mmCIF file of the N, C-alpha and C atoms, coordinates in Angstrom:
data_MODEL
# 
_entry.id   MODEL 
# 
loop_
_atom_site.group_PDB 
_atom_site.id 
_atom_site.type_symbol 
_atom_site.label_atom_id 
_atom_site.label_alt_id 
_atom_site.label_comp_id 
_atom_site.label_asym_id 
_atom_site.label_entity_id 
_atom_site.label_seq_id 
_atom_site.pdbx_PDB_ins_code 
_atom_site.Cartn_x 
_atom_site.Cartn_y 
_atom_site.Cartn_z 
_atom_site.occupancy 
_atom_site.B_iso_or_equiv 
_atom_site.pdbx_formal_charge 
_atom_site.auth_seq_id 
_atom_site.auth_comp_id 
_atom_site.auth_asym_id 
_atom_site.auth_atom_id 
_atom_site.pdbx_PDB_model_num 
ATOM 1   N N  . MET A 1 1  ? 105.592 83.063  89.750  1.00 0.00 ? 1  MET A N  1 
ATOM 2   C CA . MET A 1 1  ? 105.082 84.406  89.660  1.00 0.00 ? 1  MET A CA 1 
ATOM 3   C C  . MET A 1 1  ? 105.344 85.157  91.008  1.00 0.00 ? 1  MET A C  1 
ATOM 4   N N  . VAL A 1 2  ? 105.537 86.349  91.002  1.00 0.00 ? 2  VAL A N  1 
ATOM 5   C CA . VAL A 1 2  ? 105.614 87.219  92.109  1.00 0.00 ? 2  VAL A CA 1 
ATOM 6   C C  . VAL A 1 2  ? 104.359 88.010  92.191  1.00 0.00 ? 2  VAL A C  1 
ATOM 7   N N  . VAL A 1 3  ? 103.546 87.953  93.222  1.00 0.00 ? 3  VAL A N  1 
ATOM 8   C CA . VAL A 1 3  ? 102.364 88.616  93.437  1.00 0.00 ? 3  VAL A CA 1 
ATOM 9   C C  . VAL A 1 3  ? 102.659 89.771  94.471  1.00 0.00 ? 3  VAL A C  1 
ATOM 10  N N  . THR A 1 4  ? 102.243 90.936  94.164  1.00 0.00 ? 4  THR A N  1 
ATOM 11  C CA . THR A 1 4  ? 102.437 92.168  94.958  1.00 0.00 ? 4  THR A CA 1 
ATOM 12  C C  . THR A 1 4  ? 101.091 92.735  95.313  1.00 0.00 ? 4  THR A C  1 
ATOM 13  N N  . VAL A 1 5  ? 100.840 93.073  96.528  1.00 0.00 ? 5  VAL A N  1 
ATOM 14  C CA . VAL A 1 5  ? 99.609  93.661  97.006  1.00 0.00 ? 5  VAL A CA 1 
ATOM 15  C C  . VAL A 1 5  ? 100.004 94.903  97.728  1.00 0.00 ? 5  VAL A C  1 
ATOM 16  N N  . SER A 1 6  ? 99.390  96.075  97.370  1.00 0.00 ? 6  SER A N  1 
ATOM 17  C CA . SER A 1 6  ? 99.711  97.382  98.031  1.00 0.00 ? 6  SER A CA 1 
ATOM 18  C C  . SER A 1 6  ? 98.776  97.578  99.222  1.00 0.00 ? 6  SER A C  1 
ATOM 19  N N  . HIS A 1 7  ? 99.082  98.448  100.013 1.00 0.00 ? 7  HIS A N  1 
ATOM 20  C CA . HIS A 1 7  ? 98.226  98.870  101.329 1.00 0.00 ? 7  HIS A CA 1 
ATOM 21  C C  . HIS A 1 7  ? 96.786  99.220  100.869 1.00 0.00 ? 7  HIS A C  1 
ATOM 22  N N  . THR A 1 8  ? 96.597  99.861  99.766  1.00 0.00 ? 8  THR A N  1 
ATOM 23  C CA . THR A 1 8  ? 95.346  100.400 99.344  1.00 0.00 ? 8  THR A CA 1 
ATOM 24  C C  . THR A 1 8  ? 94.529  99.378  98.453  1.00 0.00 ? 8  THR A C  1 
ATOM 25  N N  . GLY A 1 9  ? 95.162  98.197  98.354  1.00 0.00 ? 9  GLY A N  1 
ATOM 26  C CA . GLY A 1 9  ? 94.378  97.102  97.658  1.00 0.00 ? 9  GLY A CA 1 
ATOM 27  C C  . GLY A 1 9  ? 94.730  96.884  96.150  1.00 0.00 ? 9  GLY A C  1 
ATOM 28  N N  . TYR A 1 10 ? 95.817  97.469  95.682  1.00 0.00 ? 10 TYR A N  1 
ATOM 29  C CA . TYR A 1 10 ? 96.235  97.293  94.308  1.00 0.00 ? 10 TYR A CA 1 
ATOM 30  C C  . TYR A 1 10 ? 97.032  95.894  94.259  1.00 0.00 ? 10 TYR A C  1 
ATOM 31  N N  . ILE A 1 11 ? 96.783  95.149  93.239  1.00 0.00 ? 11 ILE A N  1 
ATOM 32  C CA . ILE A 1 11 ? 97.384  93.807  93.125  1.00 0.00 ? 11 ILE A CA 1 
ATOM 33  C C  . ILE A 1 11 ? 97.977  93.633  91.633  1.00 0.00 ? 11 ILE A C  1 
ATOM 34  N N  . LYS A 1 12 ? 99.116  92.975  91.639  1.00 0.00 ? 12 LYS A N  1 
ATOM 35  C CA . LYS A 1 12 ? 99.685  92.725  90.331  1.00 0.00 ? 12 LYS A CA 1 
ATOM 36  C C  . LYS A 1 12 ? 100.474 91.489  90.329  1.00 0.00 ? 12 LYS A C  1 
ATOM 37  N N  . ARG A 1 13 ? 100.913 90.892  89.225  1.00 0.00 ? 13 ARG A N  1 
ATOM 38  C CA . ARG A 1 13 ? 101.809 89.746  89.216  1.00 0.00 ? 13 ARG A CA 1 
ATOM 39  C C  . ARG A 1 13 ? 102.923 90.005  88.144  1.00 0.00 ? 13 ARG A C  1 
ATOM 40  N N  . ASN A 1 14 ? 104.021 89.451  88.480  1.00 0.00 ? 14 ASN A N  1 
ATOM 41  C CA . ASN A 1 14 ? 105.157 89.588  87.558  1.00 0.00 ? 14 ASN A CA 1 
ATOM 42  C C  . ASN A 1 14 ? 105.916 88.317  87.570  1.00 0.00 ? 14 ASN A C  1 
ATOM 43  N N  . PRO A 1 15 ? 106.611 87.873  86.396  1.00 0.00 ? 15 PRO A N  1 
ATOM 44  C CA . PRO A 1 15 ? 107.361 86.692  86.414  1.00 0.00 ? 15 PRO A CA 1 
ATOM 45  C C  . PRO A 1 15 ? 108.505 86.917  87.371  1.00 0.00 ? 15 PRO A C  1 
ATOM 46  N N  . ILE A 1 16 ? 109.008 85.856  87.913  1.00 0.00 ? 16 ILE A N  1 
ATOM 47  C CA . ILE A 1 16 ? 110.052 85.946  88.861  1.00 0.00 ? 16 ILE A CA 1 
ATOM 48  C C  . ILE A 1 16 ? 111.381 86.148  88.198  1.00 0.00 ? 16 ILE A C  1 
ATOM 49  N N  . SER A 1 17 ? 111.525 85.965  86.882  1.00 0.00 ? 17 SER A N  1 
ATOM 50  C CA . SER A 1 17 ? 112.678 86.265  86.106  1.00 0.00 ? 17 SER A CA 1 
ATOM 51  C C  . SER A 1 17 ? 112.956 87.835  85.990  1.00 0.00 ? 17 SER A C  1 
ATOM 52  N N  . LEU A 1 18 ? 111.901 88.591  86.331  1.00 0.00 ? 18 LEU A N  1 
ATOM 53  C CA . LEU A 1 18 ? 112.025 90.070  86.263  1.00 0.00 ? 18 LEU A CA 1 
ATOM 54  C C  . LEU A 1 18 ? 113.029 90.532  87.290  1.00 0.00 ? 18 LEU A C  1 
ATOM 55  N N  . TYR A 1 19 ? 113.088 89.720  88.388  1.00 0.00 ? 19 TYR A N  1 
ATOM 56  C CA . TYR A 1 19 ? 113.884 90.168  89.535  1.00 0.00 ? 19 TYR A CA 1 
ATOM 57  C C  . TYR A 1 19 ? 115.258 89.515  89.445  1.00 0.00 ? 19 TYR A C  1 
ATOM 58  N N  . ARG A 1 20 ? 116.322 90.077  90.067  1.00 0.00 ? 20 ARG A N  1 
ATOM 59  C CA . ARG A 1 20 ? 117.609 89.462  90.095  1.00 0.00 ? 20 ARG A CA 1 
ATOM 60  C C  . ARG A 1 20 ? 118.214 89.676  91.493  1.00 0.00 ? 20 ARG A C  1 
ATOM 61  N N  . THR A 1 21 ? 119.157 88.884  91.726  1.00 0.00 ? 21 THR A N  1 
ATOM 62  C CA . THR A 1 21 ? 119.885 88.926  93.042  1.00 0.00 ? 21 THR A CA 1 
ATOM 63  C C  . THR A 1 21 ? 120.692 90.277  93.227  1.00 0.00 ? 21 THR A C  1 
ATOM 64  N N  . GLN A 1 22 ? 120.552 90.916  94.309  1.00 0.00 ? 22 GLN A N  1 
ATOM 65  C CA . GLN A 1 22 ? 121.298 92.150  94.478  1.00 0.00 ? 22 GLN A CA 1 
ATOM 66  C C  . GLN A 1 22 ? 122.609 91.813  95.072  1.00 0.00 ? 22 GLN A C  1 
ATOM 67  N N  . ARG A 1 23 ? 123.655 92.391  94.472  1.00 0.00 ? 23 ARG A N  1 
ATOM 68  C CA . ARG A 1 23 ? 125.072 92.111  94.922  1.00 0.00 ? 23 ARG A CA 1 
ATOM 69  C C  . ARG A 1 23 ? 125.513 93.262  95.889  1.00 0.00 ? 23 ARG A C  1 
ATOM 70  N N  . ARG A 1 24 ? 126.625 93.178  96.346  1.00 0.00 ? 24 ARG A N  1 
ATOM 71  C CA . ARG A 1 24 ? 127.194 94.183  97.309  1.00 0.00 ? 24 ARG A CA 1 
ATOM 72  C C  . ARG A 1 24 ? 127.248 95.640  96.703  1.00 0.00 ? 24 ARG A C  1 
ATOM 73  N N  . GLY A 1 25 ? 126.716 96.551  97.378  1.00 0.00 ? 25 GLY A N  1 
ATOM 74  C CA . GLY A 1 25 ? 126.778 97.925  96.846  1.00 0.00 ? 25 GLY A CA 1 
ATOM 75  C C  . GLY A 1 25 ? 125.868 98.134  95.674  1.00 0.00 ? 25 GLY A C  1 
ATOM 76  N N  . GLY A 1 26 ? 125.070 97.223  95.281  1.00 0.00 ? 26 GLY A N  1 
ATOM 77  C CA . GLY A 1 26 ? 124.136 97.346  94.202  1.00 0.00 ? 26 GLY A CA 1 
ATOM 78  C C  . GLY A 1 26 ? 122.898 98.036  94.559  1.00 0.00 ? 26 GLY A C  1 
ATOM 79  N N  . ARG A 1 27 ? 122.204 98.586  93.501  1.00 0.00 ? 27 ARG A N  1 
ATOM 80  C CA . ARG A 1 27 ? 120.940 99.295  93.702  1.00 0.00 ? 27 ARG A CA 1 
ATOM 81  C C  . ARG A 1 27 ? 119.831 98.248  93.359  1.00 0.00 ? 27 ARG A C  1 
ATOM 82  N N  . GLY A 1 28 ? 118.795 98.176  94.067  1.00 0.00 ? 28 GLY A N  1 
ATOM 83  C CA . GLY A 1 28 ? 117.718 97.226  93.752  1.00 0.00 ? 28 GLY A CA 1 
ATOM 84  C C  . GLY A 1 28 ? 116.861 97.794  92.777  1.00 0.00 ? 28 GLY A C  1 
ATOM 85  N N  . LYS A 1 29 ? 115.954 96.935  92.271  1.00 0.00 ? 29 LYS A N  1 
ATOM 86  C CA . LYS A 1 29 ? 114.998 97.312  91.192  1.00 0.00 ? 29 LYS A CA 1 
ATOM 87  C C  . LYS A 1 29 ? 113.737 97.912  91.842  1.00 0.00 ? 29 LYS A C  1 
ATOM 88  N N  . VAL A 1 30 ? 113.126 98.736  91.028  1.00 0.00 ? 30 VAL A N  1 
ATOM 89  C CA . VAL A 1 30 ? 111.832 99.219  91.479  1.00 0.00 ? 30 VAL A CA 1 
ATOM 90  C C  . VAL A 1 30 ? 110.770 98.158  91.189  1.00 0.00 ? 30 VAL A C  1 
ATOM 91  N N  . GLY A 1 31 ? 110.195 97.652  92.290  1.00 0.00 ? 31 GLY A N  1 
ATOM 92  C CA . GLY A 1 31 ? 109.213 96.518  92.145  1.00 0.00 ? 31 GLY A CA 1 
ATOM 93  C C  . GLY A 1 31 ? 107.889 96.919  91.881  1.00 0.00 ? 31 GLY A C  1 
ATOM 94  N N  . MET A 1 32 ? 107.491 98.162  92.343  1.00 0.00 ? 32 MET A N  1 
ATOM 95  C CA . MET A 1 32 ? 106.111 98.692  92.207  1.00 0.00 ? 32 MET A CA 1 
ATOM 96  C C  . MET A 1 32 ? 106.019 100.108 92.441  1.00 0.00 ? 32 MET A C  1 
ATOM 97  N N  . GLY A 1 33 ? 105.457 100.879 91.438  1.00 0.00 ? 33 GLY A N  1 
ATOM 98  C CA . GLY A 1 33 ? 105.300 102.307 91.639  1.00 0.00 ? 33 GLY A CA 1 
ATOM 99  C C  . GLY A 1 33 ? 104.077 102.543 92.422  1.00 0.00 ? 33 GLY A C  1 
ATOM 100 N N  . THR A 1 34 ? 104.123 103.424 93.401  1.00 0.00 ? 34 THR A N  1 
ATOM 101 C CA . THR A 1 34 ? 103.033 103.632 94.319  1.00 0.00 ? 34 THR A CA 1 
ATOM 102 C C  . THR A 1 34 ? 102.812 105.191 94.480  1.00 0.00 ? 34 THR A C  1 
ATOM 103 N N  . LYS A 1 35 ? 101.651 105.559 94.990  1.00 0.00 ? 35 LYS A N  1 
ATOM 104 C CA . LYS A 1 35 ? 101.458 106.910 95.371  1.00 0.00 ? 35 LYS A CA 1 
ATOM 105 C C  . LYS A 1 35 ? 102.185 107.196 96.635  1.00 0.00 ? 35 LYS A C  1 
ATOM 106 N N  . GLU A 1 36 ? 102.190 108.458 97.097  1.00 0.00 ? 36 GLU A N  1 
ATOM 107 C CA . GLU A 1 36 ? 103.004 108.846 98.263  1.00 0.00 ? 36 GLU A CA 1 
ATOM 108 C C  . GLU A 1 36 ? 102.493 108.103 99.454  1.00 0.00 ? 36 GLU A C  1 
ATOM 109 N N  . GLU A 1 37 ? 101.114 108.076 99.648  1.00 0.00 ? 37 GLU A N  1 
ATOM 110 C CA . GLU A 1 37 ? 100.535 107.544 100.827 1.00 0.00 ? 37 GLU A CA 1 
ATOM 111 C C  . GLU A 1 37 ? 100.385 105.954 100.819 1.00 0.00 ? 37 GLU A C  1 
ATOM 112 N N  . ASP A 1 38 ? 100.697 105.393 99.695  1.00 0.00 ? 38 ASP A N  1 
ATOM 113 C CA . ASP A 1 38 ? 100.520 103.974 99.531  1.00 0.00 ? 38 ASP A CA 1 
ATOM 114 C C  . ASP A 1 38 ? 101.935 103.284 99.600  1.00 0.00 ? 38 ASP A C  1 
ATOM 115 N N  . PHE A 1 39 ? 102.001 102.003 100.060 1.00 0.00 ? 39 PHE A N  1 
ATOM 116 C CA . PHE A 1 39 ? 103.164 101.203 100.134 1.00 0.00 ? 39 PHE A CA 1 
ATOM 117 C C  . PHE A 1 39 ? 102.826 99.760  99.835  1.00 0.00 ? 39 PHE A C  1 
ATOM 118 N N  . VAL A 1 40 ? 103.871 98.899  99.574  1.00 0.00 ? 40 VAL A N  1 
ATOM 119 C CA . VAL A 1 40 ? 103.727 97.508  99.286  1.00 0.00 ? 40 VAL A CA 1 
ATOM 120 C C  . VAL A 1 40 ? 103.454 96.865  100.625 1.00 0.00 ? 40 VAL A C  1 
ATOM 121 N N  . SER A 1 41 ? 102.365 96.162  100.874 1.00 0.00 ? 41 SER A N  1 
ATOM 122 C CA . SER A 1 41 ? 102.036 95.529  102.117 1.00 0.00 ? 41 SER A CA 1 
ATOM 123 C C  . SER A 1 41 ? 102.342 94.074  102.109 1.00 0.00 ? 41 SER A C  1 
ATOM 124 N N  . MET A 1 42 ? 102.244 93.326  100.880 1.00 0.00 ? 42 MET A N  1 
ATOM 125 C CA . MET A 1 42 ? 102.501 91.932  100.788 1.00 0.00 ? 42 MET A CA 1 
ATOM 126 C C  . MET A 1 42 ? 103.198 91.634  99.474  1.00 0.00 ? 42 MET A C  1 
ATOM 127 N N  . LEU A 1 43 ? 104.150 90.671  99.517  1.00 0.00 ? 43 LEU A N  1 
ATOM 128 C CA . LEU A 1 43 ? 104.848 90.344  98.349  1.00 0.00 ? 43 LEU A CA 1 
ATOM 129 C C  . LEU A 1 43 ? 105.094 88.781  98.518  1.00 0.00 ? 43 LEU A C  1 
ATOM 130 N N  . PHE A 1 44 ? 104.574 87.925  97.620  1.00 0.00 ? 44 PHE A N  1 
ATOM 131 C CA . PHE A 1 44 ? 104.862 86.586  97.816  1.00 0.00 ? 44 PHE A CA 1 
ATOM 132 C C  . PHE A 1 44 ? 105.033 85.830  96.461  1.00 0.00 ? 44 PHE A C  1 
ATOM 133 N N  . ILE A 1 45 ? 105.591 84.654  96.540  1.00 0.00 ? 45 ILE A N  1 
ATOM 134 C CA . ILE A 1 45 ? 105.783 83.894  95.349  1.00 0.00 ? 45 ILE A CA 1 
ATOM 135 C C  . ILE A 1 45 ? 104.640 82.833  95.222  1.00 0.00 ? 45 ILE A C  1 
ATOM 136 N N  . ALA A 1 46 ? 104.133 82.646  94.010  1.00 0.00 ? 46 ALA A N  1 
ATOM 137 C CA . ALA A 1 46 ? 102.996 81.799  93.796  1.00 0.00 ? 46 ALA A CA 1 
ATOM 138 C C  . ALA A 1 46 ? 103.015 81.141  92.453  1.00 0.00 ? 46 ALA A C  1 
ATOM 139 N N  . SER A 1 47 ? 102.490 79.911  92.248  1.00 0.00 ? 47 SER A N  1 
ATOM 140 C CA . SER A 1 47 ? 102.423 79.399  90.977  1.00 0.00 ? 47 SER A CA 1 
ATOM 141 C C  . SER A 1 47 ? 101.180 79.904  90.279  1.00 0.00 ? 47 SER A C  1 
ATOM 142 N N  . MET A 1 48 ? 101.095 79.576  89.083  1.00 0.00 ? 48 MET A N  1 
ATOM 143 C CA . MET A 1 48 ? 99.892  79.912  88.255  1.00 0.00 ? 48 MET A CA 1 
ATOM 144 C C  . MET A 1 48 ? 98.595  79.180  88.642  1.00 0.00 ? 48 MET A C  1 
ATOM 145 N N  . HIS A 1 49 ? 98.674  78.225  89.526  1.00 0.00 ? 49 HIS A N  1 
ATOM 146 C CA . HIS A 1 49 ? 97.562  77.405  89.902  1.00 0.00 ? 49 HIS A CA 1 
ATOM 147 C C  . HIS A 1 49 ? 97.087  77.805  91.312  1.00 0.00 ? 49 HIS A C  1 
ATOM 148 N N  . THR A 1 50 ? 97.726  78.889  91.925  1.00 0.00 ? 50 THR A N  1 
ATOM 149 C CA . THR A 1 50 ? 97.420  79.142  93.347  1.00 0.00 ? 50 THR A CA 1 
ATOM 150 C C  . THR A 1 50 ? 96.238  80.037  93.396  1.00 0.00 ? 50 THR A C  1 
ATOM 151 N N  . TYR A 1 51 ? 95.410  79.930  94.499  1.00 0.00 ? 51 TYR A N  1 
ATOM 152 C CA . TYR A 1 51 ? 94.357  80.962  94.749  1.00 0.00 ? 51 TYR A CA 1 
ATOM 153 C C  . TYR A 1 51 ? 94.856  81.800  95.826  1.00 0.00 ? 51 TYR A C  1 
ATOM 154 N N  . VAL A 1 52 ? 94.476  83.119  95.630  1.00 0.00 ? 52 VAL A N  1 
ATOM 155 C CA . VAL A 1 52 ? 94.809  84.082  96.666  1.00 0.00 ? 52 VAL A CA 1 
ATOM 156 C C  . VAL A 1 52 ? 93.527  84.430  97.384  1.00 0.00 ? 52 VAL A C  1 
ATOM 157 N N  . LEU A 1 53 ? 93.586  84.384  98.689  1.00 0.00 ? 53 LEU A N  1 
ATOM 158 C CA . LEU A 1 53 ? 92.343  84.639  99.463  1.00 0.00 ? 53 LEU A CA 1 
ATOM 159 C C  . LEU A 1 53 ? 92.450  85.931  100.052 1.00 0.00 ? 53 LEU A C  1 
ATOM 160 N N  . PHE A 1 54 ? 91.309  86.707  99.996  1.00 0.00 ? 54 PHE A N  1 
ATOM 161 C CA . PHE A 1 54 ? 91.129  88.061  100.634 1.00 0.00 ? 54 PHE A CA 1 
ATOM 162 C C  . PHE A 1 54 ? 90.082  87.915  101.678 1.00 0.00 ? 54 PHE A C  1 
ATOM 163 N N  . PHE A 1 55 ? 90.287  88.337  102.875 1.00 0.00 ? 55 PHE A N  1 
ATOM 164 C CA . PHE A 1 55 ? 89.378  88.412  104.003 1.00 0.00 ? 55 PHE A CA 1 
ATOM 165 C C  . PHE A 1 55 ? 88.953  89.779  104.200 1.00 0.00 ? 55 PHE A C  1 
ATOM 166 N N  . SER A 1 56 ? 87.576  89.984  104.244 1.00 0.00 ? 56 SER A N  1 
ATOM 167 C CA . SER A 1 56 ? 86.975  91.287  104.492 1.00 0.00 ? 56 SER A CA 1 
ATOM 168 C C  . SER A 1 56 ? 86.893  91.504  106.035 1.00 0.00 ? 56 SER A C  1 
ATOM 169 N N  . ASP A 1 57 ? 86.691  92.718  106.418 1.00 0.00 ? 57 ASP A N  1 
ATOM 170 C CA . ASP A 1 57 ? 86.436  92.938  107.828 1.00 0.00 ? 57 ASP A CA 1 
ATOM 171 C C  . ASP A 1 57 ? 85.043  92.519  108.380 1.00 0.00 ? 57 ASP A C  1 
ATOM 172 N N  . GLN A 1 58 ? 84.160  92.183  107.335 1.00 0.00 ? 58 GLN A N  1 
ATOM 173 C CA . GLN A 1 58 ? 82.888  91.661  107.691 1.00 0.00 ? 58 GLN A CA 1 
ATOM 174 C C  . GLN A 1 58 ? 82.754  90.148  107.709 1.00 0.00 ? 58 GLN A C  1 
ATOM 175 N N  . GLY A 1 59 ? 83.923  89.536  107.558 1.00 0.00 ? 59 GLY A N  1 
ATOM 176 C CA . GLY A 1 59 ? 83.974  87.990  107.702 1.00 0.00 ? 59 GLY A CA 1 
ATOM 177 C C  . GLY A 1 59 ? 83.773  87.283  106.378 1.00 0.00 ? 59 GLY A C  1 
ATOM 178 N N  . LYS A 1 60 ? 83.727  87.994  105.210 1.00 0.00 ? 60 LYS A N  1 
ATOM 179 C CA . LYS A 1 60 ? 83.665  87.442  103.998 1.00 0.00 ? 60 LYS A CA 1 
ATOM 180 C C  . LYS A 1 60 ? 85.038  87.002  103.344 1.00 0.00 ? 60 LYS A C  1 
ATOM 181 N N  . VAL A 1 61 ? 85.054  85.955  102.609 1.00 0.00 ? 61 VAL A N  1 
ATOM 182 C CA . VAL A 1 61 ? 86.283  85.467  101.940 1.00 0.00 ? 61 VAL A CA 1 
ATOM 183 C C  . VAL A 1 61 ? 86.066  85.659  100.472 1.00 0.00 ? 61 VAL A C  1 
ATOM 184 N N  . TYR A 1 62 ? 87.023  86.311  99.867  1.00 0.00 ? 62 TYR A N  1 
ATOM 185 C CA . TYR A 1 62 ? 87.004  86.403  98.329  1.00 0.00 ? 62 TYR A CA 1 
ATOM 186 C C  . TYR A 1 62 ? 88.205  85.644  97.866  1.00 0.00 ? 62 TYR A C  1 
ATOM 187 N N  . TRP A 1 63 ? 88.126  84.969  96.706  1.00 0.00 ? 63 TRP A N  1 
ATOM 188 C CA . TRP A 1 63 ? 89.314  84.345  96.097  1.00 0.00 ? 63 TRP A CA 1 
ATOM 189 C C  . TRP A 1 63 ? 89.599  84.844  94.695  1.00 0.00 ? 63 TRP A C  1 
ATOM 190 N N  . LEU A 1 64 ? 90.860  84.749  94.360  1.00 0.00 ? 64 LEU A N  1 
ATOM 191 C CA . LEU A 1 64 ? 91.281  85.127  92.942  1.00 0.00 ? 64 LEU A CA 1 
ATOM 192 C C  . LEU A 1 64 ? 92.408  84.185  92.583  1.00 0.00 ? 64 LEU A C  1 
ATOM 193 N N  . LYS A 1 65 ? 92.278  83.606  91.334  1.00 0.00 ? 65 LYS A N  1 
ATOM 194 C CA . LYS A 1 65 ? 93.432  82.809  90.868  1.00 0.00 ? 65 LYS A CA 1 
ATOM 195 C C  . LYS A 1 65 ? 94.521  83.703  90.377  1.00 0.00 ? 65 LYS A C  1 
ATOM 196 N N  . VAL A 1 66 ? 95.745  83.314  90.578  1.00 0.00 ? 66 VAL A N  1 
ATOM 197 C CA . VAL A 1 66 ? 96.876  84.221  90.146  1.00 0.00 ? 66 VAL A CA 1 
ATOM 198 C C  . VAL A 1 66 ? 96.817  84.453  88.659  1.00 0.00 ? 66 VAL A C  1 
ATOM 199 N N  . PRO A 1 67 ? 96.481  83.697  87.739  1.00 0.00 ? 67 PRO A N  1 
ATOM 200 C CA . PRO A 1 67 ? 96.451  84.143  86.356  1.00 0.00 ? 67 PRO A CA 1 
ATOM 201 C C  . PRO A 1 67 ? 95.374  85.297  86.090  1.00 0.00 ? 67 PRO A C  1 
ATOM 202 N N  . ASN A 1 68 ? 94.386  85.428  87.014  1.00 0.00 ? 68 ASN A N  1 
ATOM 203 C CA . ASN A 1 68 ? 93.437  86.477  86.825  1.00 0.00 ? 68 ASN A CA 1 
ATOM 204 C C  . ASN A 1 68 ? 93.839  87.847  87.371  1.00 0.00 ? 68 ASN A C  1 
ATOM 205 N N  . CYS A 1 69 ? 94.998  87.860  88.066  1.00 0.00 ? 69 CYS A N  1 
ATOM 206 C CA . CYS A 1 69 ? 95.633  89.112  88.506  1.00 0.00 ? 69 CYS A CA 1 
ATOM 207 C C  . CYS A 1 69 ? 96.245  89.756  87.381  1.00 0.00 ? 69 CYS A C  1 
ATOM 208 N N  . ARG A 1 70 ? 96.220  91.193  87.305  1.00 0.00 ? 70 ARG A N  1 
ATOM 209 C CA . ARG A 1 70 ? 96.784  91.746  86.178  1.00 0.00 ? 70 ARG A CA 1 
ATOM 210 C C  . ARG A 1 70 ? 98.357  91.646  86.168  1.00 0.00 ? 70 ARG A C  1 
ATOM 211 N N  . ARG A 1 71 ? 98.794  91.471  84.975  1.00 0.00 ? 71 ARG A N  1 
ATOM 212 C CA . ARG A 1 71 ? 100.254 91.399  84.767  1.00 0.00 ? 71 ARG A CA 1 
ATOM 213 C C  . ARG A 1 71 ? 100.693 92.760  84.292  1.00 0.00 ? 71 ARG A C  1 
ATOM 214 N N  . ARG A 1 72 ? 101.570 93.386  85.157  1.00 0.00 ? 72 ARG A N  1 
ATOM 215 C CA . ARG A 1 72 ? 102.046 94.751  84.827  1.00 0.00 ? 72 ARG A CA 1 
ATOM 216 C C  . ARG A 1 72 ? 103.562 94.724  84.817  1.00 0.00 ? 72 ARG A C  1 
ATOM 217 N N  . GLY A 1 73 ? 104.161 95.760  84.256  1.00 0.00 ? 73 GLY A N  1 
ATOM 218 C CA . GLY A 1 73 ? 105.571 95.935  84.404  1.00 0.00 ? 73 GLY A CA 1 
ATOM 219 C C  . GLY A 1 73 ? 106.078 96.275  85.820  1.00 0.00 ? 73 GLY A C  1 
ATOM 220 N N  . ALA A 1 74 ? 107.278 96.197  86.143  1.00 0.00 ? 74 ALA A N  1 
ATOM 221 C CA . ALA A 1 74 ? 107.839 96.479  87.432  1.00 0.00 ? 74 ALA A CA 1 
ATOM 222 C C  . ALA A 1 74 ? 107.511 97.853  87.960  1.00 0.00 ? 74 ALA A C  1 
ATOM 223 N N  . PRO A 1 75 ? 107.614 98.940  87.206  1.00 0.00 ? 75 PRO A N  1 
ATOM 224 C CA . PRO A 1 75 ? 107.343 100.244 87.832  1.00 0.00 ? 75 PRO A CA 1 
ATOM 225 C C  . PRO A 1 75 ? 105.910 100.592 87.861  1.00 0.00 ? 75 PRO A C  1 
ATOM 226 N N  . ARG A 1 76 ? 105.014 99.789  87.223  1.00 0.00 ? 76 ARG A N  1 
ATOM 227 C CA . ARG A 1 76 ? 103.669 100.058 87.328  1.00 0.00 ? 76 ARG A CA 1 
ATOM 228 C C  . ARG A 1 76 ? 102.887 99.755  88.559  1.00 0.00 ? 76 ARG A C  1 
ATOM 229 N N  . ARG A 1 77 ? 101.826 100.381 88.877  1.00 0.00 ? 77 ARG A N  1 
ATOM 230 C CA . ARG A 1 77 ? 101.172 100.175 90.183  1.00 0.00 ? 77 ARG A CA 1 
ATOM 231 C C  . ARG A 1 77 ? 100.294 98.900  90.227  1.00 0.00 ? 77 ARG A C  1 
ATOM 232 N N  . GLY A 1 78 ? 99.641  98.455  89.209  1.00 0.00 ? 78 GLY A N  1 
ATOM 233 C CA . GLY A 1 78 ? 98.834  97.299  89.299  1.00 0.00 ? 78 GLY A CA 1 
ATOM 234 C C  . GLY A 1 78 ? 97.354  97.807  89.162  1.00 0.00 ? 78 GLY A C  1 
ATOM 235 N N  . GLY A 1 79 ? 96.431  96.864  89.459  1.00 0.00 ? 79 GLY A N  1 
ATOM 236 C CA . GLY A 1 79 ? 94.983  97.239  89.391  1.00 0.00 ? 79 GLY A CA 1 
ATOM 237 C C  . GLY A 1 79 ? 94.293  96.941  90.616  1.00 0.00 ? 79 GLY A C  1 
ATOM 238 N N  . PRO A 1 80 ? 93.092  97.500  90.856  1.00 0.00 ? 80 PRO A N  1 
ATOM 239 C CA . PRO A 1 80 ? 92.447  97.288  92.116  1.00 0.00 ? 80 PRO A CA 1 
ATOM 240 C C  . PRO A 1 80 ? 92.049  95.813  92.216  1.00 0.00 ? 80 PRO A C  1 
ATOM 241 N N  . SER A 1 81 ? 92.124  95.276  93.452  1.00 0.00 ? 81 SER A N  1 
ATOM 242 C CA . SER A 1 81 ? 91.757  93.812  93.645  1.00 0.00 ? 81 SER A CA 1 
ATOM 243 C C  . SER A 1 81 ? 90.295  93.642  93.815  1.00 0.00 ? 81 SER A C  1 
# 
């Protein structure tokens, strides 16, 4: 799975088969639709058994399993984490 996290805290997961190798002169795919002031801050590959850890500025740690992340299409923004 490809897990995508935006700057404002939206998170989503997509299967890795949704993405393909970009060739010479090719155009990439839209991986995530965002608002104008938002951008993708993290993108990583994870298995369905992986925990994603979120650290707050107050020193708390929150965890989320990858299957509990919303599965959205490539151009969609995702859901709040």
